[in-house]
Short mmCIF file of C-alpha atoms in Angstrom, two decimals:
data_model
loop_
_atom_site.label_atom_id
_atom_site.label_comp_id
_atom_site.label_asym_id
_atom_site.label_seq_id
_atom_site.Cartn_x
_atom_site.Cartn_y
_atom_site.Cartn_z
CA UNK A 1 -46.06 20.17 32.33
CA UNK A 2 -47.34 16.70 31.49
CA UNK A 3 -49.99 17.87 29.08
CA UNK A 4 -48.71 17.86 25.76
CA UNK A 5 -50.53 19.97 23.74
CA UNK A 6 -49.65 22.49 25.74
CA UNK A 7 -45.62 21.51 25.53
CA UNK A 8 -46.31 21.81 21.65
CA UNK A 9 -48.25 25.31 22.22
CA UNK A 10 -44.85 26.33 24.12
CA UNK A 11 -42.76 25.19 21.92
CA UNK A 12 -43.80 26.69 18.78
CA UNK A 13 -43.87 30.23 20.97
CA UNK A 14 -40.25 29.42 21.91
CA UNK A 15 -39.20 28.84 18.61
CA UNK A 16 -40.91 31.97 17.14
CA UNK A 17 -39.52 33.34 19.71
CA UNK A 18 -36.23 32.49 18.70
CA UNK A 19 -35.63 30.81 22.48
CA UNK A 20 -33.37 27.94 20.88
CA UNK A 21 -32.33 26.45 23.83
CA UNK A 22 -36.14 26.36 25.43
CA UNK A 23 -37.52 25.08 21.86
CA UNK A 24 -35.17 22.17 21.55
CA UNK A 25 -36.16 20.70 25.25
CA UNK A 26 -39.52 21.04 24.22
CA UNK A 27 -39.12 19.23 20.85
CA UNK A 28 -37.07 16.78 21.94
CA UNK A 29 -39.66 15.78 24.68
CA UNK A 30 -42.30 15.44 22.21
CA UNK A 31 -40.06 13.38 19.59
CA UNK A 32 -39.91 10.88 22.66
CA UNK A 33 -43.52 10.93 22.88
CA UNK A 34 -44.05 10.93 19.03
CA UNK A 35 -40.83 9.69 17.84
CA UNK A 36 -41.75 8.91 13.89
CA UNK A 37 -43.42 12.84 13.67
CA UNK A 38 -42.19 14.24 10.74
CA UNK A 39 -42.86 17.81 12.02
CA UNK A 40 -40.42 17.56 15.20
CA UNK A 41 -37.98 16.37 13.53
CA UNK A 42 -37.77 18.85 10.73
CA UNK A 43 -38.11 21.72 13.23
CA UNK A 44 -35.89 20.15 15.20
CA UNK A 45 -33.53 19.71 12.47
CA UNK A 46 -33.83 23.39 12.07
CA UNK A 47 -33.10 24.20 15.23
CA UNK A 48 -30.23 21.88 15.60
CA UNK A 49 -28.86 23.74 12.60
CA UNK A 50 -29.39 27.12 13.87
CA UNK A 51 -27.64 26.54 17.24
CA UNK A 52 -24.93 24.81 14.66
CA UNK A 53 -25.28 21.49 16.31
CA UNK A 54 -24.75 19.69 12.70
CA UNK A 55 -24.62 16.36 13.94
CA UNK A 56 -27.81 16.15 15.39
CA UNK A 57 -29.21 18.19 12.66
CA UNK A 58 -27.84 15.09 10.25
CA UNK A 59 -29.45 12.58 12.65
CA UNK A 60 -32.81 14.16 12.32
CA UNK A 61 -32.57 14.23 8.36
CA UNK A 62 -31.53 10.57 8.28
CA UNK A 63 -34.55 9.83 10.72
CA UNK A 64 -36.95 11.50 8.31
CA UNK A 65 -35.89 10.02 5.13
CA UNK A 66 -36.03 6.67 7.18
CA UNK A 67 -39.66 7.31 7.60
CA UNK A 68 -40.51 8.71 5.07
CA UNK A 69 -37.98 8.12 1.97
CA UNK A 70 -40.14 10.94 -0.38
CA UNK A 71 -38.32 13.01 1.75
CA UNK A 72 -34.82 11.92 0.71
CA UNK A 73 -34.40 14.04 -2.72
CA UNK A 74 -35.59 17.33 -0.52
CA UNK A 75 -33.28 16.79 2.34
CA UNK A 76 -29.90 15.93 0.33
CA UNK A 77 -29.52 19.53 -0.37
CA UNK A 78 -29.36 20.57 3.29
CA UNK A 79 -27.01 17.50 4.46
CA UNK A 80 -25.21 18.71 1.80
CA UNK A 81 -25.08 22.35 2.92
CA UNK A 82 -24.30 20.19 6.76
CA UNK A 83 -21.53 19.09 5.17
CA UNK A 84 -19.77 22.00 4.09
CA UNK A 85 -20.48 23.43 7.30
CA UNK A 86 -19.14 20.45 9.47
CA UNK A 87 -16.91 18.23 7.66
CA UNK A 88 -17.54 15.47 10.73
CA UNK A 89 -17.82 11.13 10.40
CA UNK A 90 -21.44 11.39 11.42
CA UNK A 91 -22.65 14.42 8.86
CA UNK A 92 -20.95 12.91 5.97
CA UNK A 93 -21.58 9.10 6.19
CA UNK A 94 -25.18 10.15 6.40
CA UNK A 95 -25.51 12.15 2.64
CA UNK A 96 -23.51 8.75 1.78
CA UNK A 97 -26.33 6.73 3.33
CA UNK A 98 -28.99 9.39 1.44
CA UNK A 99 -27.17 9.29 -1.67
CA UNK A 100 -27.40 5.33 -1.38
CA UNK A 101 -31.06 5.26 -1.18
CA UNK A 102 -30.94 8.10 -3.79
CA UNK A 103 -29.17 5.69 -6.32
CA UNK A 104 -26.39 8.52 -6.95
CA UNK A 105 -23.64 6.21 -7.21
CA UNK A 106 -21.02 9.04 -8.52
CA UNK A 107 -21.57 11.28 -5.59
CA UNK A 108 -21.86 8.32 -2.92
CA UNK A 109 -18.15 6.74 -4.25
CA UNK A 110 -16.82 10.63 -4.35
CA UNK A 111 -18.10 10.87 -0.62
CA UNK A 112 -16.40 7.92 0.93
CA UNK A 113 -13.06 8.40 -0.80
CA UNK A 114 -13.40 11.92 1.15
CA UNK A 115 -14.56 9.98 3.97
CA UNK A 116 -11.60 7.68 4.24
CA UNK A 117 -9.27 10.32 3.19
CA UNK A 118 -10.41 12.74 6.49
CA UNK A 119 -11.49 10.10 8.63
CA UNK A 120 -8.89 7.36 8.33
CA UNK A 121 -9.08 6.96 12.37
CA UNK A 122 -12.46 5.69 11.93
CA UNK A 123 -11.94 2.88 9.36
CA UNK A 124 -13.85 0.27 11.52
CA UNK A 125 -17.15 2.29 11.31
CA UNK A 126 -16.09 3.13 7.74
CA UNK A 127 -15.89 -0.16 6.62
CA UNK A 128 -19.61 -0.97 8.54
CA UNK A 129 -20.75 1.43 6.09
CA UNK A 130 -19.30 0.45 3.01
CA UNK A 131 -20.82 -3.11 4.25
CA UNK A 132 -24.52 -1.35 4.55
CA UNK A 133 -24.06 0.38 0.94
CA UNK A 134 -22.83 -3.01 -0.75
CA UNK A 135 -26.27 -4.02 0.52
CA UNK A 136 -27.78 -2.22 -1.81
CA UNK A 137 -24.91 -2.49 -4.88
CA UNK A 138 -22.99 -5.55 -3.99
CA UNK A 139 -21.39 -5.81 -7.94
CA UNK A 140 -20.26 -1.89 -7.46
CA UNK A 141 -16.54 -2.65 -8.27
CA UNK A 142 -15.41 0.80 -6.75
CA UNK A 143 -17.15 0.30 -3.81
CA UNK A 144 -15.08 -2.91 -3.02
CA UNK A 145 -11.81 -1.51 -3.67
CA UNK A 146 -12.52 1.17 -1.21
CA UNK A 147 -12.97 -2.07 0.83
CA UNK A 148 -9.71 -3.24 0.45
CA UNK A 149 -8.11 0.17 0.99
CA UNK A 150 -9.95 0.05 4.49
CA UNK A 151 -8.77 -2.86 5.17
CA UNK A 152 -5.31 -1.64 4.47
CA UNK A 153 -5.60 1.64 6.74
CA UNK A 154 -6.87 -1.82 9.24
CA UNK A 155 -4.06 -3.83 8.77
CA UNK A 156 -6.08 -6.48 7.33
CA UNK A 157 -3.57 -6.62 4.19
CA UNK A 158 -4.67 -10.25 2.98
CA UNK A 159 -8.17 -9.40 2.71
CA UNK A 160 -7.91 -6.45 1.46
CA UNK A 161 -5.30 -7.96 -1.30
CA UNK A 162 -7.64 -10.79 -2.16
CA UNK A 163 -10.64 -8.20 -2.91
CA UNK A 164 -7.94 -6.58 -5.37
CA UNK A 165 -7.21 -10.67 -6.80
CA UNK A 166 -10.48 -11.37 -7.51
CA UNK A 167 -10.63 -7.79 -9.72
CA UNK A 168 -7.38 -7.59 -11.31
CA UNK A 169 -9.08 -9.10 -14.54
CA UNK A 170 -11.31 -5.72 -14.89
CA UNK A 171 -8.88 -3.32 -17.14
CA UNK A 172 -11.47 -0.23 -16.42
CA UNK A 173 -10.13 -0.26 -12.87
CA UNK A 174 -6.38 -0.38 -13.61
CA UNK A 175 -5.14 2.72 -12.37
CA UNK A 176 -7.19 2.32 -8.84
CA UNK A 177 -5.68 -1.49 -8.91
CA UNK A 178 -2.36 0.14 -9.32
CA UNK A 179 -2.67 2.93 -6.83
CA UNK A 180 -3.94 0.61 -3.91
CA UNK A 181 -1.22 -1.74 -4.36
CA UNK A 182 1.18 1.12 -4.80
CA UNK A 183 -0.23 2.52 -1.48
CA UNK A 184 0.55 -1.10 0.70
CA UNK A 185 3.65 -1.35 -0.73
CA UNK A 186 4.93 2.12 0.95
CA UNK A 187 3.62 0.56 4.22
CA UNK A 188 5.16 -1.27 7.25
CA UNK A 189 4.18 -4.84 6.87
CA UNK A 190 5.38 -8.11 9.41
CA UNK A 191 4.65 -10.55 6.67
CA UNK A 192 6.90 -10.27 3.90
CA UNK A 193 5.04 -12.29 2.12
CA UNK A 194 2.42 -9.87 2.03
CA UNK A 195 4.71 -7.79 0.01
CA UNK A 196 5.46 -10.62 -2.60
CA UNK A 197 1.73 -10.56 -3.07
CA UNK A 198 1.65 -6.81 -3.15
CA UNK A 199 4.16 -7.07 -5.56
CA UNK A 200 3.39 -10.42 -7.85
CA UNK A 201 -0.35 -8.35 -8.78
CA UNK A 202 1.71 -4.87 -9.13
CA UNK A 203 4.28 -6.93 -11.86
CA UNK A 204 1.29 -8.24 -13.69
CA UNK A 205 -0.69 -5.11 -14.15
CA UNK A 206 2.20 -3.55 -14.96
CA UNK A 207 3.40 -6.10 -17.94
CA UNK A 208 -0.37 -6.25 -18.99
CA UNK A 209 0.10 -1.89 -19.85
CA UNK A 210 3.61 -2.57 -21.03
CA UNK A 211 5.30 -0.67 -18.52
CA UNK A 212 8.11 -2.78 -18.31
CA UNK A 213 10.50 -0.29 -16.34
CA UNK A 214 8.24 -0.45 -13.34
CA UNK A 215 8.16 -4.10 -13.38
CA UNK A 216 11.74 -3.96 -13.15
CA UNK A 217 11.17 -1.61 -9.72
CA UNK A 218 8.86 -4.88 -8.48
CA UNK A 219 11.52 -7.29 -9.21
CA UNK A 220 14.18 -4.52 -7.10
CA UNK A 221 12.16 -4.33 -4.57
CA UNK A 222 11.66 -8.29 -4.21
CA UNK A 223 15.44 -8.48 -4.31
CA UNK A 224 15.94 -5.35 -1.77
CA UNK A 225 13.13 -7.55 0.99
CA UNK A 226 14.35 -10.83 0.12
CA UNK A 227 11.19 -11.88 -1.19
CA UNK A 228 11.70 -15.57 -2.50
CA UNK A 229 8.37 -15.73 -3.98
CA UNK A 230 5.84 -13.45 -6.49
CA UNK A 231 2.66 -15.25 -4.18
CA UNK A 232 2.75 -18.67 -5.71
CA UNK A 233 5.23 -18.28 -8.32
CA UNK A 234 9.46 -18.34 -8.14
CA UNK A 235 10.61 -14.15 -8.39
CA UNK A 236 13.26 -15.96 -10.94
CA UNK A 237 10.20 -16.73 -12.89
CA UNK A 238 9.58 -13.01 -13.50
CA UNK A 239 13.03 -11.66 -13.66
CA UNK A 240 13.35 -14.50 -16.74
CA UNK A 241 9.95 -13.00 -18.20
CA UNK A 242 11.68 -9.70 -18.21
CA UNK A 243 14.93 -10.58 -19.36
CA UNK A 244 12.76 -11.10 -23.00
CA UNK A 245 11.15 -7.72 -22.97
CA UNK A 246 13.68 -5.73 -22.21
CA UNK A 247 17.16 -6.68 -24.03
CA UNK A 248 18.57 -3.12 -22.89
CA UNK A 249 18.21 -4.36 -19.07
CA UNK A 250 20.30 -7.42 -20.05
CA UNK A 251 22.98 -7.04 -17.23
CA UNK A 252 20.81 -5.28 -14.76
CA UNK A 253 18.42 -8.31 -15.08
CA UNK A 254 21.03 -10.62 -14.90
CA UNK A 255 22.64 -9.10 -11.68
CA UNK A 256 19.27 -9.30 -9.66
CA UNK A 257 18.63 -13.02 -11.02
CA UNK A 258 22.16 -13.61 -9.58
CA UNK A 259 21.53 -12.42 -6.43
CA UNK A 260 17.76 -13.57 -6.37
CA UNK A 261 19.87 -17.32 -6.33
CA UNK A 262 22.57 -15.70 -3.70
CA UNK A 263 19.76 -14.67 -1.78
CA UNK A 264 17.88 -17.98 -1.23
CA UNK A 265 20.88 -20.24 -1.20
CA UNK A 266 21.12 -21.60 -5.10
CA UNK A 267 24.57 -21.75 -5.16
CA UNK A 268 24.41 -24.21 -8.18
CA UNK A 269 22.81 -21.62 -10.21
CA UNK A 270 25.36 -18.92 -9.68
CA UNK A 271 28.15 -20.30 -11.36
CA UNK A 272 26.90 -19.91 -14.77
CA UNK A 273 26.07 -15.96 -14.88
CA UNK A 274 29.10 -15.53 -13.39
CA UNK A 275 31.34 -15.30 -16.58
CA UNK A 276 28.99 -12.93 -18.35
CA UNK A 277 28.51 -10.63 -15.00
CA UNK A 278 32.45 -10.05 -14.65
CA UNK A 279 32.08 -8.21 -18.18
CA UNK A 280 29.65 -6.13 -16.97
CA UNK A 281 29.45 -2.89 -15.22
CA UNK A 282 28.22 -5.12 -11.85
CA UNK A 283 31.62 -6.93 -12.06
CA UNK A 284 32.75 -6.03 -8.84
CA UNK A 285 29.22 -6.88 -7.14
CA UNK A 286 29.07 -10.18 -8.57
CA UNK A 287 32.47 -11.22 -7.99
CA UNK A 288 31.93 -10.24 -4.12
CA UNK A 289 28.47 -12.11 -4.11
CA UNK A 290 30.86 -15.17 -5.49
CA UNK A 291 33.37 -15.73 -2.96
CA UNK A 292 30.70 -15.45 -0.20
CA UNK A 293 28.75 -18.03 -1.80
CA UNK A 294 31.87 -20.17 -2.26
CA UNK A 295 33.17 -19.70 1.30
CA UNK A 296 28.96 -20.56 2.70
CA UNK A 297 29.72 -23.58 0.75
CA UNK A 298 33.29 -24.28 2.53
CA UNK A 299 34.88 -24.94 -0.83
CA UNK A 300 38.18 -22.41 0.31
CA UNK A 301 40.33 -23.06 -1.78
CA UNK A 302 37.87 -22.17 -5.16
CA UNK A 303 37.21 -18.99 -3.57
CA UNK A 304 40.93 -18.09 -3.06
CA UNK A 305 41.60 -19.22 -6.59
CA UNK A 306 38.58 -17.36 -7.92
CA UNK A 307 39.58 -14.20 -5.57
CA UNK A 308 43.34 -14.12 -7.09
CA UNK A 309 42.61 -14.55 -10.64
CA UNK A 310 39.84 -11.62 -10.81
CA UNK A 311 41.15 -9.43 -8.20
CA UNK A 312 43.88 -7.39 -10.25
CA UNK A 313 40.59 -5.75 -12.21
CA UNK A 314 39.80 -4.05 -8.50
CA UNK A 315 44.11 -3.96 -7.04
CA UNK A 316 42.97 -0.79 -5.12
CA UNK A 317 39.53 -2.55 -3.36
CA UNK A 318 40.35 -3.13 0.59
CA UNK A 319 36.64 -4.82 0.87
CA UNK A 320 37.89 -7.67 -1.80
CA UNK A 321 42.13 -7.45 -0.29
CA UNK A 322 40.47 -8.32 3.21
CA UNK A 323 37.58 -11.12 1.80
CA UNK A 324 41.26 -12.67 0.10
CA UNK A 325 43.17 -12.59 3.35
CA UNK A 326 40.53 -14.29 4.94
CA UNK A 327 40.26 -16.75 2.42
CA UNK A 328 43.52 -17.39 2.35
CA UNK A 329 43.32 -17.75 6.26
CA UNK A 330 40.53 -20.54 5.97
CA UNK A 331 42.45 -22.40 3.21
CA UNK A 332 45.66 -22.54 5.63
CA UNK A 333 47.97 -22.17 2.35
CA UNK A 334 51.51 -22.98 3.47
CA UNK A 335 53.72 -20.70 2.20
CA UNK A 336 57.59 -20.82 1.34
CA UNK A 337 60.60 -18.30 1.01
CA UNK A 338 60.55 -16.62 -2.32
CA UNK A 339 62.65 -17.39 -5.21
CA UNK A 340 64.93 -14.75 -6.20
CA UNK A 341 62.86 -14.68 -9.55
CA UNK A 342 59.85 -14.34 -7.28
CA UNK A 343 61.44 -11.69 -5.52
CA UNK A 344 62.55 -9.73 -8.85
CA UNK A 345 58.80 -10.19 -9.95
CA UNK A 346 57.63 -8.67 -7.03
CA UNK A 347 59.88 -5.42 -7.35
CA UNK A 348 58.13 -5.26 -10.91
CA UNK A 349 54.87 -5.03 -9.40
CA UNK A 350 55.75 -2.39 -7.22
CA UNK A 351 56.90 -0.62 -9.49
CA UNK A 352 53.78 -1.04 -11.37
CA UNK A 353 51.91 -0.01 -8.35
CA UNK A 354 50.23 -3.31 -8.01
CA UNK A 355 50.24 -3.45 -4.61
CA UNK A 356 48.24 -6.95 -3.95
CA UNK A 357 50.26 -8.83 -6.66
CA UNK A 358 53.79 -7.92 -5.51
#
């Protein structure tokens, strides 16, 4: 049948008829022949929903509000009742595109948090639609951070962290700051470095609310990866900054600014917190982190020195007992037959149980 006011006489029977599958070839023919008729596609919309084929159903509402946007406030309802039926990409980033034109900002930023949420898999098309919204509201704050937390689930971490830069200023969007960064941080990165940025915006929002306890976590962490630097600024920097909020963290502090210099090398720097650390509960850490840094620096002899003056606080320790033997080793100390007062020493010790000294 070619002629087609006949096709549309047909098809209405077909659909009264309840013939789905008959209607919807019909319809769809016409569309092609009429494809901006409002009728065809609501009935076919209808029909699309009856046979529960909610995607198309979607892509005939979105047609109709795109020619004819008075349609838009009546067919939000039913995408929403789409929706709820069929919790698909296509159904849902369509109310988003309807609540868009609609202006209804709440509902469209509630939608594509659900969006991303479900349909992480299909964060490239996500982030095409964010980029058609921001069209529209290109100052919406929220809708850029959703950005950035697509191009997280992308692996795009540097864009995504200078979209979170550029709004770490705005203190009504703390907590969604805090929760993206948060979010990278528990993720596999290459880059380290990606971390200290992760982490050098984390520390500042963090001292801005006064939550100095998880800044200390930011300096841990940068400590735990090795991260030499907060993005442009020295971790030591920060660790320093902390040290005069939070007197109670003294030694703590201290410890991880020791082995923040361990870490990258600054020997020079480690010699005085040294004194201070050995009085502190991270004695024993410190005074291992010591002699490695003396023996990278070849200086033997200091490190055996060092080793056997501190070592009776730890006479027990086989880690430090084995780092002194091969100190001793490397410094090639000759040794000679013991006095008889060296020998009567030596029984005291024993005695005493001090096992290293005798």
């Amino acid at each position: 049948i070619t002629d087609f006011t006949v096709l549309d006489l047909l098809a209405k029977i077909y659909f009264e008829e309840r013939n789905d599958s008959k209607s919807i070839l019909l319809y769809e023919r016409l569309l092609k022949n009429k494809p901006q008729s409002l009728h065809y596609l609501k009935t076919l919309s209808d029909l699309y929903f009856r046979i529960k084929d909610f995607e198309k159903a979607a892509q005939c509402y979105e047609k109709l509000c795109l020619f004819s946007p008075d349609y838009t406030q009546e067919i939000i309802p039913k995408c929403e009742e789409l929706v709820r039926c069929s919790d698909s990409y296509i159904t849902r980033s369509i109310l988003i595109k309807l609540y868009s034109k609609n202006c209804d900002i709440d509902k469209m930023i509630f939608e594509i948090k659900k969006l991303i949420n479900i349909h992480a898999s299909d964060s490239e098309n996500i982030e095409k639609l964010i980029n058609e919204v921001l069209v529209i509201f290109p100052e919406q704050t929220e809708l850029l951070l959703l950005k950035a937390k697509v191009f997280f689930l992308l692996k795009r971490h540097v864009e995504g962290l200078m979209i979170l830069k550029s709004h770490a200023s705005q203190k009504k969007f703390t907590r969604e700051l805090i929760q993206l960064l948060e979010y990278l941080t528990l993720q596999t990165v290459d880059d380290v470095t990606i971390y200290g940025f992760a982490y050098s915006l984390l520390f500042d929002l963090y001292f801005q609310k006064k939550v100095y306890k998880k800044c200390m976590h930011c300096i841990d962490q940068a400590i735990l990866n090795s991260i030499k630097r907060f993005e442009d600024t020295s971790v030591d920097i920060y660790i320093i900054k902390l040290l005069e909020v939070l007197p109670e963290f003294k030694n703590h502090l201290s410890f991880q600014l020791f082995q923040f210099h361990f870490n990258n090398s600054h020997d020079s720097k480690l010699a005085p917190l040294i004194p201070a650390l050995l009085k502190t509960e991270f004695a024993y850490k410190a005074l291992s982190i010591m002699s490695k840094s003396l023996v990278r620096q070849k200086k033997y002899k200091k490190a055996h020195a060092f080793l056997l003056n501190e070592i009776h606080k730890f006479p027990h320790d086989k880690h430090l007992n084995n780092v002194l033997r091969s100190v001793h080793n490397k410094c090639q100390i000759k040794t000679t037959s013991p006095s008889q007062s060296d020998y009567e020493k030596g029984l005291i010790h024993l005695n005493k149980h001090s096992f290293l000294h005798a």
